[in-house]
Short mmCIF file of C-alpha atoms in Angstrom, two decimals:
data_model
loop_
_atom_site.label_atom_id
_atom_site.label_comp_id
_atom_site.label_asym_id
_atom_site.label_seq_id
_atom_site.Cartn_x
_atom_site.Cartn_y
_atom_site.Cartn_z
CA MET E 41 96.72 116.49 94.78
CA THR E 42 100.29 115.87 93.60
CA SER E 43 103.56 117.59 93.68
CA VAL E 44 105.84 115.70 91.30
CA THR E 45 108.43 116.66 88.75
CA PRO E 46 106.76 116.97 85.32
CA THR E 47 108.09 114.57 82.71
CA ARG E 48 109.01 115.61 79.20
CA ASP E 49 106.93 112.98 77.36
CA GLY E 50 104.43 112.02 80.06
CA TYR E 51 101.82 113.66 82.26
CA PRO E 52 102.28 117.15 83.72
CA ALA E 53 102.88 117.36 87.51
CA ASP E 54 99.46 118.66 88.42
CA LEU E 55 96.47 116.60 87.23
CA ARG E 56 93.86 119.13 88.31
CA ALA E 57 91.09 117.51 86.33
CA LEU E 58 91.47 114.27 88.21
CA THR E 59 91.36 116.25 91.59
CA SER E 60 88.05 117.76 90.48
CA LEU E 61 86.73 114.44 89.37
CA ARG E 62 86.99 113.34 93.04
CA ALA E 63 84.47 115.97 93.93
CA PHE E 64 81.97 114.68 91.54
CA LEU E 65 82.43 111.15 92.71
CA ALA E 66 82.05 112.12 96.33
CA VAL E 67 78.92 114.08 95.74
CA GLY E 68 77.55 111.06 93.86
CA VAL E 69 78.02 108.85 96.87
CA VAL E 70 76.31 111.48 99.12
CA LEU E 71 73.30 111.73 96.77
CA PHE E 72 73.07 107.95 96.71
CA HIS E 73 72.68 107.78 100.43
CA TYR E 74 70.29 110.85 100.41
CA GLN E 75 68.07 109.21 97.79
CA LEU E 76 67.55 106.27 100.24
CA GLN E 77 66.15 108.81 102.70
CA TRP E 78 63.41 110.51 100.65
CA ASP E 79 59.89 109.27 99.87
CA PRO E 80 59.91 107.09 96.79
CA ALA E 81 56.80 108.93 95.68
CA LEU E 82 59.15 111.90 94.94
CA GLY E 83 60.83 109.90 92.21
CA PHE E 84 63.91 107.79 91.71
CA SER E 85 67.03 108.53 89.73
CA PRO E 86 68.95 105.54 88.27
CA ILE E 87 72.04 107.76 87.89
CA ILE E 88 72.04 108.56 91.57
CA GLU E 89 71.46 104.92 92.50
CA ARG E 90 74.39 103.81 90.41
CA SER E 91 76.54 106.60 91.91
CA ARG E 92 77.37 104.18 94.74
CA LEU E 93 79.82 102.74 92.20
CA ALA E 94 81.89 105.89 92.48
CA VAL E 95 83.90 103.92 95.05
CA ASP E 96 85.29 101.74 92.21
CA ALA E 97 86.35 104.80 90.40
CA PHE E 98 88.07 106.00 93.58
CA PHE E 99 89.96 102.72 93.73
CA MET E 100 91.12 102.97 90.07
CA LEU E 101 92.10 106.67 90.71
CA SER E 102 94.27 105.57 93.60
CA GLY E 103 96.17 103.17 91.39
CA PHE E 104 96.50 105.84 88.71
CA ILE E 105 97.75 108.58 91.02
CA LEU E 106 100.16 106.49 93.01
CA ALA E 107 101.63 105.23 89.71
CA HIS E 108 102.04 108.89 88.74
CA VAL E 109 103.58 109.98 92.03
CA TYR E 110 105.78 107.00 93.02
CA GLY E 111 106.49 105.27 89.66
CA PRO E 112 109.55 107.24 88.82
CA SER E 113 111.22 106.58 92.26
CA PHE E 114 110.32 102.93 92.05
CA ALA E 115 111.89 102.68 88.48
CA ALA E 116 114.98 104.57 89.66
CA GLY E 117 115.43 102.33 92.75
CA THR E 118 115.01 105.24 95.23
CA PHE E 119 111.51 104.25 96.45
CA SER E 120 111.26 104.14 100.23
CA TYR E 121 108.51 101.86 101.54
CA ARG E 122 108.79 103.46 104.94
CA ARG E 123 108.26 106.93 103.60
CA PHE E 124 105.39 105.65 101.43
CA ILE E 125 103.58 104.06 104.34
CA VAL E 126 104.02 107.23 106.48
CA ALA E 127 102.60 109.26 103.65
CA ARG E 128 99.62 106.88 103.36
CA ILE E 129 98.98 107.01 107.11
CA ALA E 130 99.15 110.85 106.90
CA ARG E 131 96.64 110.70 104.14
CA LEU E 132 94.05 108.46 105.77
CA TYR E 133 94.32 108.69 109.61
CA PRO E 134 93.76 112.33 110.65
CA LEU E 135 90.35 112.48 109.13
CA HIS E 136 89.52 108.82 109.85
CA LEU E 137 90.36 109.33 113.62
CA ALA E 138 88.49 112.60 113.77
CA VAL E 139 85.29 111.23 112.20
CA LEU E 140 85.51 107.92 114.22
CA ALA E 141 85.95 109.89 117.48
CA GLY E 142 82.92 111.97 116.60
CA VAL E 143 80.88 108.77 116.14
CA LEU E 144 82.14 107.38 119.35
CA VAL E 145 80.95 110.52 121.19
CA MET E 146 77.60 110.21 119.44
CA VAL E 147 77.11 106.69 120.55
CA ILE E 148 78.20 107.44 124.12
CA VAL E 149 75.78 110.38 124.37
CA ALA E 150 72.96 108.43 122.81
CA ARG E 151 73.49 105.52 125.27
CA ALA E 152 73.63 107.93 128.22
CA ALA E 153 70.39 109.56 127.05
CA GLY E 154 68.68 106.22 126.73
CA VAL E 155 68.23 106.44 122.96
CA GLN E 156 67.40 103.12 121.43
CA TYR E 157 69.62 101.79 118.63
CA ASP E 158 70.59 98.38 117.15
CA PRO E 159 73.33 97.02 119.51
CA THR E 160 74.80 94.90 116.61
CA THR E 161 75.68 98.13 114.75
CA TYR E 162 78.14 99.55 117.23
CA THR E 163 80.12 96.71 118.69
CA LEU E 164 83.50 96.75 120.43
CA GLU E 165 84.91 94.42 117.78
CA GLY E 166 83.61 96.68 115.07
CA PHE E 167 85.17 99.73 116.66
CA VAL E 168 88.62 98.06 117.02
CA LYS E 169 88.56 96.78 113.46
CA THR E 170 87.40 100.16 112.14
CA LEU E 171 90.10 101.93 114.15
CA LEU E 172 92.73 99.71 112.63
CA LEU E 173 91.18 99.87 109.19
CA VAL E 174 90.94 96.09 108.81
CA GLN E 175 87.12 95.74 108.83
CA ALA E 176 87.01 95.00 105.12
CA TRP E 177 89.69 92.26 105.27
CA PHE E 178 87.52 89.41 106.53
CA PRO E 179 84.24 87.71 105.77
CA ASN E 180 81.51 89.72 107.60
CA LEU E 181 77.83 89.46 106.77
CA LEU E 182 76.66 92.03 109.38
CA GLY E 183 78.77 94.98 108.50
CA TYR E 184 80.54 97.53 110.71
CA ASN E 185 78.78 100.89 110.68
CA TRP E 186 80.89 102.86 113.11
CA SER E 187 82.04 105.04 110.28
CA GLY E 188 80.11 103.73 107.25
CA PRO E 189 82.28 104.67 104.25
CA SER E 190 85.49 103.83 106.11
CA TRP E 191 85.24 100.27 104.79
CA SER E 192 86.78 101.66 101.58
CA LEU E 193 89.65 103.13 103.53
CA SER E 194 90.30 99.64 104.87
CA ALA E 195 90.47 98.43 101.32
CA GLU E 196 92.75 101.27 100.33
CA TRP E 197 95.00 100.54 103.26
CA PHE E 198 95.27 96.86 102.13
CA ALA E 199 96.26 98.03 98.61
CA TYR E 200 98.81 100.49 100.02
CA LEU E 201 100.57 97.72 101.95
CA LEU E 202 100.80 95.75 98.71
CA PHE E 203 101.95 98.68 96.63
CA PRO E 204 105.61 97.42 96.00
CA ALA E 205 104.08 94.17 94.51
CA TYR E 206 101.75 96.28 92.31
CA ALA E 207 104.60 98.53 91.27
CA LEU E 208 106.93 95.60 90.47
CA ILE E 209 104.19 94.15 88.17
CA ALA E 210 103.70 97.60 86.46
CA MET E 211 107.45 97.92 85.97
CA LYS E 212 107.65 94.50 84.32
CA LEU E 213 104.90 95.50 81.93
CA LYS E 214 105.83 99.16 81.52
CA THR E 215 106.12 99.00 77.80
CA ARG E 216 102.92 96.85 77.55
CA PRO E 217 100.21 98.74 79.46
CA TRP E 218 97.50 96.90 77.46
CA ALA E 219 98.86 93.62 78.97
CA LEU E 220 98.68 95.21 82.43
CA LEU E 221 95.10 96.33 81.70
CA PHE E 222 94.17 92.85 80.54
CA LEU E 223 95.66 91.40 83.69
CA GLY E 224 93.63 93.73 85.91
CA ALA E 225 90.43 93.05 83.93
CA LEU E 226 91.04 89.29 84.11
CA GLY E 227 91.62 89.59 87.88
CA PHE E 228 88.30 91.42 88.21
CA VAL E 229 86.47 88.73 86.21
CA VAL E 230 87.98 85.91 88.27
CA ILE E 231 87.52 87.54 91.59
CA ASP E 232 83.96 88.48 90.70
CA ALA E 233 83.13 84.90 89.92
CA VAL E 234 84.69 83.67 93.14
CA TYR E 235 82.91 86.37 95.23
CA GLY E 236 79.65 85.43 93.56
CA GLN E 237 80.05 81.86 94.47
CA MET E 238 80.98 82.69 98.08
CA PHE E 239 78.42 85.37 98.78
CA GLY E 240 75.96 85.43 96.04
CA LYS E 241 76.77 89.01 94.97
CA VAL E 242 78.72 90.73 92.21
CA LEU E 243 82.01 92.10 93.17
CA PRO E 244 80.97 95.81 93.11
CA ARG E 245 78.71 94.94 96.04
CA ALA E 246 81.56 93.95 98.27
CA GLU E 247 82.01 96.36 101.22
CA ASP E 248 82.62 95.31 104.77
CA ASN E 249 82.33 91.78 103.55
CA MET E 250 85.77 91.27 101.97
CA GLY E 251 85.92 94.64 100.37
CA ILE E 252 89.60 94.18 99.81
CA LEU E 253 88.72 91.79 96.86
CA ARG E 254 87.02 94.76 95.15
CA ILE E 255 90.14 96.95 95.15
CA LEU E 256 92.67 94.26 94.25
CA PRO E 257 92.05 94.28 90.44
CA GLU E 258 90.75 97.92 90.29
CA PHE E 259 93.98 99.40 91.77
CA LEU E 260 95.96 97.50 89.03
CA ILE E 261 93.54 98.72 86.36
CA GLY E 262 94.24 102.27 87.54
CA MET E 263 98.05 101.70 87.15
CA ALA E 264 97.43 100.35 83.67
CA LEU E 265 95.37 103.43 82.69
CA TYR E 266 98.30 105.53 83.81
CA GLY E 267 100.62 103.54 81.61
CA LEU E 268 98.40 104.00 78.64
CA GLY E 269 97.96 107.69 79.11
CA HIS E 270 101.69 108.22 79.74
CA GLN E 271 102.38 106.84 76.28
CA TRP E 272 99.59 108.54 74.29
CA HIS E 273 99.61 112.09 72.96
CA TRP E 274 96.30 113.51 71.92
CA PRO E 275 95.61 116.89 70.39
CA ARG E 276 93.25 119.08 72.45
CA PRO E 277 90.11 118.49 70.31
CA ILE E 278 90.46 114.80 70.50
CA ALA E 279 91.02 114.92 74.27
CA ILE E 280 87.90 116.98 74.66
CA VAL E 281 85.72 114.86 72.40
CA ALA E 282 86.98 111.57 74.02
CA CYS E 283 86.26 113.02 77.46
CA VAL E 284 82.69 113.97 76.52
CA ILE E 285 81.97 110.64 74.92
CA ALA E 286 83.36 108.61 77.81
CA SER E 287 81.47 110.67 80.43
CA LEU E 288 78.18 110.52 78.45
CA GLY E 289 78.70 106.71 77.96
CA LEU E 290 79.08 106.19 81.66
CA LEU E 291 76.02 108.38 82.55
CA LEU E 292 73.82 106.57 80.00
CA ALA E 293 74.96 103.21 81.46
CA MET E 294 73.96 104.48 84.86
CA GLN E 295 70.60 105.92 83.73
CA PHE E 296 69.66 102.59 82.07
CA SER E 297 70.74 100.64 85.24
CA LEU E 298 73.09 98.43 83.35
CA ASP E 299 75.01 95.76 85.18
CA ASP E 300 77.19 97.07 88.06
CA ARG E 301 80.26 95.51 86.46
CA LEU E 302 79.60 97.24 83.12
CA VAL E 303 79.27 100.57 84.89
CA VAL E 304 82.52 100.02 86.68
CA ALA E 305 84.20 99.15 83.36
CA LEU E 306 82.96 102.34 81.77
CA ALA E 307 84.44 104.36 84.59
CA ALA E 308 87.91 103.52 83.45
CA PRO E 309 87.74 105.45 80.13
CA VAL E 310 86.37 108.43 82.08
CA ILE E 311 89.47 108.42 84.31
CA LEU E 312 91.80 107.93 81.36
CA THR E 313 90.19 110.70 79.21
CA TRP E 314 89.93 113.21 82.00
CA SER E 315 93.58 112.66 82.68
CA MET E 316 94.28 113.37 78.99
CA LEU E 317 92.68 116.75 79.31
CA ALA E 318 95.52 117.55 81.64
CA LYS E 319 98.09 116.24 79.32
CA ALA E 320 96.62 118.29 76.47
CA ALA E 321 96.55 121.45 78.64
CA GLU E 322 92.80 121.62 78.24
CA GLN E 323 91.41 121.29 81.84
CA GLY E 324 89.37 124.46 81.63
CA PRO E 325 86.85 124.92 84.51
CA LEU E 326 88.10 121.65 85.98
CA SER E 327 91.30 123.45 86.98
CA SER E 328 89.52 126.36 88.68
CA PRO E 329 90.37 127.00 92.36
CA LEU E 330 86.79 126.09 93.48
CA ALA E 331 86.83 122.83 91.52
CA VAL E 332 90.26 121.85 92.82
CA PHE E 333 89.39 122.75 96.42
CA SER E 334 86.22 120.73 96.14
CA GLY E 335 88.22 117.80 94.92
CA GLU E 336 90.72 118.17 97.75
CA ALA E 337 87.96 118.32 100.37
CA SER E 338 86.05 115.37 98.75
CA PHE E 339 87.65 112.91 101.13
CA ALA E 340 86.25 114.81 104.09
CA LEU E 341 82.90 114.99 102.46
CA TYR E 342 82.89 111.30 101.69
CA LEU E 343 83.71 110.33 105.32
CA VAL E 344 81.62 112.77 107.23
CA HIS E 345 78.27 112.67 105.36
CA MET E 346 76.99 109.38 106.74
CA PRO E 347 77.69 110.13 110.45
CA LEU E 348 75.96 113.57 110.13
CA LEU E 349 73.02 111.86 108.34
CA VAL E 350 72.70 109.27 111.12
CA ALA E 351 73.11 111.88 113.85
CA TYR E 352 70.42 114.10 112.27
CA LYS E 353 67.96 111.24 111.94
CA GLY E 354 68.57 110.12 115.43
CA ILE E 355 67.99 113.57 116.94
CA ALA E 356 64.99 114.37 114.74
CA SER E 357 63.35 110.99 115.54
CA GLU E 358 63.78 111.53 119.32
CA LEU E 359 62.44 115.09 119.22
CA ARG E 360 59.42 114.06 117.08
CA GLY E 361 58.86 110.79 118.83
CA ILE E 362 58.92 108.76 115.65
CA ASP E 363 60.98 105.93 114.28
CA SER E 364 64.40 106.93 112.88
CA GLY E 365 63.50 105.29 109.49
CA PHE E 366 61.33 108.24 108.59
CA TYR E 367 61.47 109.79 105.20
CA MET E 368 63.28 113.18 104.91
CA SER E 369 61.84 116.06 103.03
CA PRO E 370 63.77 117.68 100.21
CA LEU E 371 64.26 120.82 102.33
CA GLU E 372 65.73 118.69 105.16
CA LEU E 373 68.09 117.03 102.80
CA ALA E 374 69.12 120.23 101.15
CA ALA E 375 69.83 121.88 104.52
CA LEU E 376 71.73 118.83 105.69
CA PHE E 377 73.79 118.87 102.50
CA VAL E 378 74.81 122.49 103.09
CA VAL E 379 75.77 121.70 106.71
CA THR E 380 77.71 118.62 105.50
CA VAL E 381 79.68 120.62 102.83
CA ALA E 382 80.58 123.21 105.47
CA ALA E 383 81.69 120.46 107.87
CA ALA E 384 83.75 118.83 105.22
CA ALA E 385 85.49 122.06 104.35
CA ALA E 386 86.25 122.72 108.06
CA LEU E 387 87.57 119.16 108.53
CA HIS E 388 89.71 119.39 105.42
CA LEU E 389 91.33 122.74 106.51
CA GLY E 390 91.28 122.14 110.28
CA VAL E 391 92.06 118.52 110.54
CA GLU E 392 93.17 116.79 107.36
CA LYS E 393 95.74 119.27 106.06
CA PRO E 394 97.47 120.09 109.37
CA GLY E 395 97.22 116.52 110.54
CA ARG E 396 98.92 115.27 107.29
CA ARG E 397 101.72 117.91 107.57
CA TRP E 398 102.42 117.07 111.20
CA ILE E 399 102.64 113.26 110.61
CA ARG E 400 104.91 113.70 107.61
CA ARG E 401 107.15 116.17 109.46
CA ARG E 402 107.32 113.95 112.47
CA PHE E 403 108.02 110.65 110.85
CA GLU E 404 109.39 111.19 107.36
CA GLY E 405 112.62 112.87 108.52
CA ARG E 406 114.39 115.76 106.92
CA THR E 407 115.10 114.31 103.47
CA PRO E 408 112.34 115.31 101.05
CA PRO E 409 110.37 112.51 99.39
CA PRO E 410 111.84 111.47 96.13
CA CYS E 411 108.64 111.78 94.16
CA GLY E 412 106.61 114.41 95.92
CA THR E 413 103.33 114.03 97.80
CA VAL E 414 99.83 112.88 97.24
#
C-alpha cells in the first residue's frame, strides 16, 4: 500500500493492517449489493445492509494514508503537486478505464442484440461525466450507472485536487489533532444538515447526487486520525483490546441498524485502532500475504462487482425469458462471487499494477517521489 521512510516516533512505513481492512470493506459493499438480489424470504442481515457505509470508511482511509505518505514532504516543502496528481491518476484510471470500457462493450452488444434496458441509465452525458470522474460533482437525482461504484472515485478525485488545502490545514493543526478532528466532525454535521435540507437525505446517502459533499469532511477526519495515532504510543495488549472493542462496537451498531451517521462515526475508531496494531507491531494475520493481497486487489473487486452482476442478470433474464429483476439463488450468488473475485485478481495483476507503473514512469520523470507511493 505504501512505500515510505519509517519515522522514529511515528507509524512504520508499511501499514499492512489498513491494507487488509480494505478487503473487508470491499467485500462488505459486494455483499450489500448481493443481498438486494436474493429473496427476502431467505433472511435479511442488518450488518450487510449497513455495509454500504464502507464507502465512508474508504474516504477516511484515503485521508489517513495520504497524510502518512505525503505529510512529510509537505512539511519539508518538497511536495510536488504535479507528481501527486500523476500518482493519483495512476491509482484511479487504469482500472476505471478498463471497467468502463467493459460496460461500454456490454451496452453496445446489448443494443445490437435488441435487449431492452432503461435508456436513462446509459446516457451519453452520463458516460462522459463518468469518464472524466465528475459525475458526483453536481446535483443529479437520476444517477449515472455506467460504472456504479465509480461515483466514489469521482468524490476521491475531487478530494485529491484539493489535497494541498487539506494538507495546509493539517500542518497548521499538526500539534492539535483533536482540533483537526473537531473541525472535520463539525464539517460533517454542517454539510449533513445542508444536504438534508437540499435533498431530504442524510449525508451518507449522497452518491451521484453531490457525493463530493460526503468526502469533504471524511477525508479531513482521516487526516486527523493519522495525527492522533502518530502522537500516541500504545503497548501491544492495549492496541489489541482497543481494536477488538472498536470493531465490535461498529458491528453492533450495524446489527441494530443505528443511524447511518452514527455508524460512520464509529468507523473512525476502527481505522485508528487497526492502524495502532501496526504501530505496536501486532498485525498478526492481518499482515499475511493473502490478507495484504486481498486488500491490494480490493479496488478491483469494488469496481468490477456491479458490472458483472448487471451483466449476469441481463444474460440470465434473456436466456430464461424473464424480467431482469428476478431474485438470484444462493448458489448463483456464490458462483458469481467466485467469478468476481477471480476477475478482480486478474484485473489487479493484469491492468491495475502495470497500468499504474506505466503512467508513473511515463509522466513522473526520473526523480523518485519524495515520499514514496500509494
